[in-house]
Amino acid sequence: MRIRAQVAMVMNLDKCIGCHTCSVTCKQTWTNRDGTEYVWFNNVETKPGIGYPKGYEDQEKWKGGWKLDSHGRLQLRSGGRLKRLSRIFANPDLPTIDDYYEPATFDKDILVNAPAGRTDTPVKQPYSQLTGEPMSVVWGANWEDSLGGATGLDDPNLRAVSDKVKFEFEKTFMFYLPRICEHCLNPACVSACPSGAMYKREQDGIVLVDEDRCRGWRMCVSACPYKKVYVNHATGKAEKCTFCFPRLEAGQPTICSETCVGRLRYLGIVWYDEDAVLAAASVPESELLDAQRSAFLDPFDPAIQQAARDAGHPEEWIEAAQRSPVWKLISEYRIALPLHPEYRTLPMVWYVPPLSPVLDAAGAAGRDDTDADDIFHTIDDLRIPVEYLASLFTAGDTAVAGGVLMKLAAMRSYMRARTLDGSVAQELLDGIGMTGEQVEAMYRLLAIAKYDERYVIPAAHARDAAALEAQAAAQTDCSLDCEGGPGMSDFHLPQQPTRRRLPINPIRGRS
């Protein structure tokens, strides 16, 4: 057994209001500069919807992630090493700028300098930030915001449930899905990189890019099934979410977590067995969720604690793993689920699925909203179909997705009864196999947890400080610590329209 620590995140989708604050603060922190105009390390999608880039979940088209070959062995969907090398100069599985969106800017001088006597209203003309030419804005990273299925029929997740889900106005459903890099245990981007520039940090599992070694082959973009690796068109280098590792090393949460209005994000440490990763990613599709959970190690097990000490992990990290909200939500309460486990990357950003107003739905159906059987039967009639959630989080297993929703519904009903008359709904507890103390602890974590309960991140250990500083100085620790990276350029608001500054778009070629 090789014990490793992984910084992981869980998002409670019931609390996301789609305000995009996380996206904006991430953009201002990491990608507010030339070459990254179209890049969003964090974006919030409306589901159902085709997402950003368009249709990124369609792996039949993009060939991202892993699959099992005819012998049951793990293989990249993009092909073996020889196949990838044969296409290194002409990779056909890359999204174009139209699949993302062409970023625009505006010549605001038209408004500021408009003559006072004009009888018409001056209008800002959008200009492409890539070519500098006039353009029409027809798509964007959050173009589907709150549309509730207007483009949902093109959502790959609806293929299996399209007969049941009808987009009639009164039946339309939607929810928000924030996305960042998954910092997977079995990252396809790392395996696909021909130059070895993509790597997974040994101390905390964060996946980064060594800019000095990156040659811009873009195989990492193809291999990532979540399409969370981007190419800076000004530098030709790959860039991606860094999990805000400089903040984590100081014991602070990621910027998206810190600024989240809904307080839906949880950060913590998870121990896992590195030797179990390959086996966990190679099981049949129906077993992937349990296999990944089985790779996680119990931080309260004395044998695991001693193994962590023997591996050189600081005592503070062992204590942080025991207080980790991520461990509780994934392995103790078992209500957090990974995004598309069928990609076999073993993602480490998990989600608590959204639960429709189940008590209201039970009442509307003439059922007793205090009866366990009535509540559990209502799960199948909720506005957000269980089949759709299963296609996102459990590789189509509706029993697992429904079981999570039942736990969340039982928690709501139990806490409601406790608040109203102090009663204990024992049949609800029996139905989900939890004690009253566990349900109340789960409620506290999901609903009213304080700052230090949501973010349990140990600061970089003192003895590692010198090594971390040396890595940063050598530019091998940060995917963006390079010319043109954050803080490395004299970024300022241009006096002239951006169209005069960026005449070349390497994504499309020269204009």
mmCIF file of N, CA and C in Angstrom, residues 8-23 42-45 175-180 243 253-268 325-326 329-330 335-337 348-354 393 408 442-451 453-455:
data_model
loop_
_atom_site.group_PDB
_atom_site.id
_atom_site.type_symbol
_atom_site.label_atom_id
_atom_site.label_comp_id
_atom_site.label_asym_id
_atom_site.label_seq_id
_atom_site.Cartn_x
_atom_site.Cartn_y
_atom_site.Cartn_z
ATOM 1 N N ALA A 8 -9.393 17.500 -1.979
ATOM 2 C CA ALA A 8 -10.604 17.242 -2.746
ATOM 3 C C ALA A 8 -11.674 18.275 -2.404
ATOM 4 N N MET A 9 -12.694 18.325 -3.247
ATOM 5 C CA MET A 9 -13.793 19.274 -3.076
ATOM 6 C C MET A 9 -15.123 18.565 -3.243
ATOM 7 N N VAL A 10 -16.104 18.999 -2.471
ATOM 8 C CA VAL A 10 -17.496 18.571 -2.645
ATOM 9 C C VAL A 10 -18.348 19.825 -2.784
ATOM 10 N N MET A 11 -19.296 19.797 -3.719
ATOM 11 C CA MET A 11 -20.226 20.916 -3.911
ATOM 12 C C MET A 11 -21.651 20.435 -3.664
ATOM 13 N N ASN A 12 -22.382 21.169 -2.847
ATOM 14 C CA ASN A 12 -23.781 20.876 -2.556
ATOM 15 C C ASN A 12 -24.655 21.646 -3.548
ATOM 16 N N LEU A 13 -25.160 20.948 -4.559
ATOM 17 C CA LEU A 13 -25.878 21.611 -5.647
ATOM 18 C C LEU A 13 -27.216 22.193 -5.211
ATOM 19 N N ASP A 14 -27.738 21.746 -4.078
ATOM 20 C CA ASP A 14 -28.976 22.338 -3.567
ATOM 21 C C ASP A 14 -28.804 23.803 -3.210
ATOM 22 N N LYS A 15 -27.569 24.233 -2.988
ATOM 23 C CA LYS A 15 -27.336 25.592 -2.499
ATOM 24 C C LYS A 15 -26.801 26.529 -3.575
ATOM 25 N N CYS A 16 -26.576 26.023 -4.788
ATOM 26 C CA CYS A 16 -26.050 26.878 -5.855
ATOM 27 C C CYS A 16 -27.180 27.702 -6.450
ATOM 28 N N ILE A 17 -27.016 29.029 -6.470
ATOM 29 C CA ILE A 17 -28.043 29.924 -7.000
ATOM 30 C C ILE A 17 -27.681 30.457 -8.382
ATOM 31 N N GLY A 18 -26.588 29.991 -8.958
ATOM 32 C CA GLY A 18 -26.226 30.400 -10.308
ATOM 33 C C GLY A 18 -25.799 31.842 -10.436
ATOM 34 N N CYS A 19 -25.144 32.380 -9.412
ATOM 35 C CA CYS A 19 -24.764 33.801 -9.447
ATOM 36 C C CYS A 19 -23.458 34.043 -10.197
ATOM 37 N N HIS A 20 -22.674 32.983 -10.437
ATOM 38 C CA HIS A 20 -21.414 33.058 -11.185
ATOM 39 C C HIS A 20 -20.317 33.855 -10.455
ATOM 40 N N THR A 21 -20.502 34.111 -9.169
ATOM 41 C CA THR A 21 -19.444 34.812 -8.432
ATOM 42 C C THR A 21 -18.151 34.017 -8.453
ATOM 43 N N CYS A 22 -18.250 32.699 -8.302
ATOM 44 C CA CYS A 22 -17.052 31.850 -8.325
ATOM 45 C C CYS A 22 -16.319 31.975 -9.651
ATOM 46 N N SER A 23 -17.075 32.021 -10.756
ATOM 47 C CA SER A 23 -16.453 32.129 -12.080
ATOM 48 C C SER A 23 -15.741 33.462 -12.249
ATOM 49 N N ASN A 42 -13.144 27.992 -13.857
ATOM 50 C CA ASN A 42 -14.399 27.687 -13.171
ATOM 51 C C ASN A 42 -15.540 28.259 -14.000
ATOM 52 N N ASN A 43 -16.530 27.449 -14.283
ATOM 53 C CA ASN A 43 -17.735 27.958 -14.929
ATOM 54 C C ASN A 43 -18.947 27.283 -14.313
ATOM 55 N N VAL A 44 -20.092 27.934 -14.401
ATOM 56 C CA VAL A 44 -21.339 27.400 -13.850
ATOM 57 C C VAL A 44 -22.292 27.146 -15.006
ATOM 58 N N GLU A 45 -22.664 25.887 -15.184
ATOM 59 C CA GLU A 45 -23.541 25.502 -16.282
ATOM 60 C C GLU A 45 -24.966 25.289 -15.774
ATOM 61 N N PHE A 175 -31.105 22.920 -12.959
ATOM 62 C CA PHE A 175 -30.293 23.193 -11.783
ATOM 63 C C PHE A 175 -28.925 23.634 -12.268
ATOM 64 N N TYR A 176 -28.136 24.174 -11.365
ATOM 65 C CA TYR A 176 -26.826 24.713 -11.716
ATOM 66 C C TYR A 176 -25.731 23.719 -11.353
ATOM 67 N N LEU A 177 -24.734 23.645 -12.221
ATOM 68 C CA LEU A 177 -23.618 22.718 -12.029
ATOM 69 C C LEU A 177 -22.305 23.478 -12.170
ATOM 70 N N PRO A 178 -21.679 23.914 -11.067
ATOM 71 C CA PRO A 178 -20.355 24.537 -11.154
ATOM 72 C C PRO A 178 -19.300 23.484 -11.493
ATOM 73 N N ARG A 179 -18.352 23.843 -12.340
ATOM 74 C CA ARG A 179 -17.328 22.878 -12.745
ATOM 75 C C ARG A 179 -15.933 23.501 -12.688
ATOM 76 N N ILE A 180 -14.986 22.720 -12.167
ATOM 77 C CA ILE A 180 -13.573 23.054 -12.239
ATOM 78 C C ILE A 180 -12.831 21.788 -12.670
ATOM 79 N N PHE A 243 -6.199 24.580 -8.581
ATOM 80 C CA PHE A 243 -6.780 24.381 -7.251
ATOM 81 C C PHE A 243 -6.272 25.446 -6.280
ATOM 82 N N PRO A 253 -8.735 28.523 1.657
ATOM 83 C CA PRO A 253 -9.499 27.823 0.615
ATOM 84 C C PRO A 253 -9.255 28.411 -0.763
ATOM 85 N N THR A 254 -9.662 27.704 -1.789
ATOM 86 C CA THR A 254 -9.584 28.208 -3.155
ATOM 87 C C THR A 254 -10.415 29.482 -3.280
ATOM 88 N N ILE A 255 -10.098 30.295 -4.267
ATOM 89 C CA ILE A 255 -10.797 31.575 -4.407
ATOM 90 C C ILE A 255 -12.270 31.355 -4.744
ATOM 91 N N CYS A 256 -12.593 30.289 -5.482
ATOM 92 C CA CYS A 256 -13.995 30.013 -5.794
ATOM 93 C C CYS A 256 -14.762 29.625 -4.539
ATOM 94 N N SER A 257 -14.102 28.914 -3.622
ATOM 95 C CA SER A 257 -14.740 28.539 -2.359
ATOM 96 C C SER A 257 -14.897 29.750 -1.451
ATOM 97 N N GLU A 258 -13.849 30.557 -1.372
ATOM 98 C CA GLU A 258 -13.847 31.724 -0.483
ATOM 99 C C GLU A 258 -14.971 32.701 -0.833
ATOM 100 N N THR A 259 -15.242 32.870 -2.110
ATOM 101 C CA THR A 259 -16.200 33.889 -2.539
ATOM 102 C C THR A 259 -17.575 33.334 -2.864
ATOM 103 N N CYS A 260 -17.792 32.042 -2.670
ATOM 104 C CA CYS A 260 -19.074 31.419 -3.017
ATOM 105 C C CYS A 260 -20.195 32.000 -2.167
ATOM 106 N N VAL A 261 -21.194 32.571 -2.817
ATOM 107 C CA VAL A 261 -22.307 33.192 -2.118
ATOM 108 C C VAL A 261 -23.163 32.152 -1.398
ATOM 109 N N GLY A 262 -23.370 30.995 -2.024
ATOM 110 C CA GLY A 262 -24.225 29.969 -1.447
ATOM 111 C C GLY A 262 -23.555 29.099 -0.409
ATOM 112 N N ARG A 263 -22.245 29.275 -0.205
ATOM 113 C CA ARG A 263 -21.494 28.447 0.750
ATOM 114 C C ARG A 263 -21.705 26.959 0.483
ATOM 115 N N LEU A 264 -21.594 26.603 -0.792
ATOM 116 C CA LEU A 264 -21.888 25.229 -1.180
ATOM 117 C C LEU A 264 -20.651 24.359 -1.327
ATOM 118 N N ARG A 265 -19.460 24.945 -1.200
ATOM 119 C CA ARG A 265 -18.236 24.182 -1.442
ATOM 120 C C ARG A 265 -17.588 23.754 -0.131
ATOM 121 N N TYR A 266 -17.031 22.543 -0.174
ATOM 122 C CA TYR A 266 -16.335 21.979 0.975
ATOM 123 C C TYR A 266 -14.961 21.495 0.506
ATOM 124 N N LEU A 267 -13.945 21.768 1.299
ATOM 125 C CA LEU A 267 -12.582 21.373 0.961
ATOM 126 C C LEU A 267 -11.990 20.551 2.094
ATOM 127 N N GLY A 268 -11.229 19.545 1.728
ATOM 128 C CA GLY A 268 -10.604 18.728 2.759
ATOM 129 C C GLY A 268 -9.621 17.735 2.168
ATOM 130 N N PRO A 325 -14.469 17.567 5.868
ATOM 131 C CA PRO A 325 -15.877 17.465 5.466
ATOM 132 C C PRO A 325 -16.052 16.637 4.197
ATOM 133 N N VAL A 326 -15.020 16.601 3.368
ATOM 134 C CA VAL A 326 -15.084 15.826 2.132
ATOM 135 C C VAL A 326 -15.188 14.339 2.451
ATOM 136 N N LEU A 329 -18.769 13.567 3.716
ATOM 137 C CA LEU A 329 -19.812 13.587 2.703
ATOM 138 C C LEU A 329 -19.677 12.432 1.710
ATOM 139 N N ILE A 330 -18.434 12.032 1.398
ATOM 140 C CA ILE A 330 -18.203 10.966 0.421
ATOM 141 C C ILE A 330 -18.331 9.582 1.034
ATOM 142 N N ILE A 335 -23.314 10.649 0.579
ATOM 143 C CA ILE A 335 -24.288 11.424 -0.196
ATOM 144 C C ILE A 335 -23.633 12.235 -1.310
ATOM 145 N N ALA A 336 -22.317 12.243 -1.389
ATOM 146 C CA ALA A 336 -21.603 12.938 -2.465
ATOM 147 C C ALA A 336 -21.263 11.938 -3.565
ATOM 148 N N LEU A 337 -21.376 12.389 -4.805
ATOM 149 C CA LEU A 337 -21.165 11.527 -5.967
ATOM 150 C C LEU A 337 -20.211 12.194 -6.951
ATOM 151 N N MET A 348 -11.904 13.898 -8.344
ATOM 152 C CA MET A 348 -11.860 14.242 -6.928
ATOM 153 C C MET A 348 -12.595 15.537 -6.616
ATOM 154 N N VAL A 349 -13.489 15.962 -7.503
ATOM 155 C CA VAL A 349 -14.477 16.999 -7.202
ATOM 156 C C VAL A 349 -15.833 16.311 -7.277
ATOM 157 N N TRP A 350 -16.482 16.150 -6.109
ATOM 158 C CA TRP A 350 -17.727 15.401 -6.017
ATOM 159 C C TRP A 350 -18.889 16.341 -5.744
ATOM 160 N N TYR A 351 -20.113 15.821 -5.905
ATOM 161 C CA TYR A 351 -21.311 16.652 -5.808
ATOM 162 C C TYR A 351 -22.385 15.978 -4.956
ATOM 163 N N VAL A 352 -23.047 16.775 -4.124
ATOM 164 C CA VAL A 352 -24.291 16.353 -3.493
ATOM 165 C C VAL A 352 -25.400 16.726 -4.462
ATOM 166 N N PRO A 353 -26.119 15.749 -5.033
ATOM 167 C CA PRO A 353 -27.096 16.070 -6.088
ATOM 168 C C PRO A 353 -28.237 16.921 -5.560
ATOM 169 N N PRO A 354 -28.867 17.697 -6.443
ATOM 170 C CA PRO A 354 -29.964 18.579 -6.006
ATOM 171 C C PRO A 354 -31.235 17.782 -5.729
ATOM 172 N N PHE A 393 -24.049 11.385 -12.405
ATOM 173 C CA PHE A 393 -23.240 11.118 -11.217
ATOM 174 C C PHE A 393 -23.025 9.645 -10.868
ATOM 175 N N LEU A 408 -31.344 12.570 1.702
ATOM 176 C CA LEU A 408 -31.542 14.005 1.822
ATOM 177 C C LEU A 408 -32.995 14.338 2.178
ATOM 178 N N MET A 442 -25.123 15.487 9.786
ATOM 179 C CA MET A 442 -25.147 15.701 8.339
ATOM 180 C C MET A 442 -25.891 16.994 8.007
ATOM 181 N N TYR A 443 -26.990 17.232 8.694
ATOM 182 C CA TYR A 443 -27.735 18.474 8.491
ATOM 183 C C TYR A 443 -26.886 19.691 8.827
ATOM 184 N N ARG A 444 -26.179 19.617 9.940
ATOM 185 C CA ARG A 444 -25.345 20.753 10.338
ATOM 186 C C ARG A 444 -24.274 21.034 9.285
ATOM 187 N N LEU A 445 -23.649 19.974 8.765
ATOM 188 C CA LEU A 445 -22.595 20.166 7.775
ATOM 189 C C LEU A 445 -23.154 20.746 6.478
ATOM 190 N N LEU A 446 -24.322 20.273 6.057
ATOM 191 C CA LEU A 446 -24.884 20.730 4.789
ATOM 192 C C LEU A 446 -25.525 22.109 4.894
ATOM 193 N N ALA A 447 -26.083 22.437 6.062
ATOM 194 C CA ALA A 447 -26.919 23.631 6.159
ATOM 195 C C ALA A 447 -26.266 24.791 6.886
ATOM 196 N N ILE A 448 -25.628 24.531 8.020
ATOM 197 C CA ILE A 448 -25.197 25.640 8.871
ATOM 198 C C ILE A 448 -23.741 25.528 9.308
ATOM 199 N N ALA A 449 -22.938 24.764 8.570
ATOM 200 C CA ALA A 449 -21.537 24.593 8.961
ATOM 201 C C ALA A 449 -20.795 25.922 8.915
ATOM 202 N N LYS A 450 -19.912 26.126 9.873
ATOM 203 C CA LYS A 450 -19.113 27.341 9.919
ATOM 204 C C LYS A 450 -17.924 27.232 8.968
ATOM 205 N N TYR A 451 -17.236 28.333 8.833
ATOM 206 C CA TYR A 451 -16.130 28.453 7.878
ATOM 207 C C TYR A 451 -15.094 27.344 8.079
ATOM 208 N N GLU A 453 -15.400 24.561 9.449
ATOM 209 C CA GLU A 453 -15.941 23.222 9.261
ATOM 210 C C GLU A 453 -16.080 22.889 7.782
ATOM 211 N N ARG A 454 -16.254 23.901 6.963
ATOM 212 C CA ARG A 454 -16.374 23.681 5.510
ATOM 213 C C ARG A 454 -15.011 23.573 4.836
ATOM 214 N N TYR A 455 -14.020 24.270 5.356
ATOM 215 C CA TYR A 455 -12.694 24.271 4.752
ATOM 216 C C TYR A 455 -11.685 23.785 5.783
#
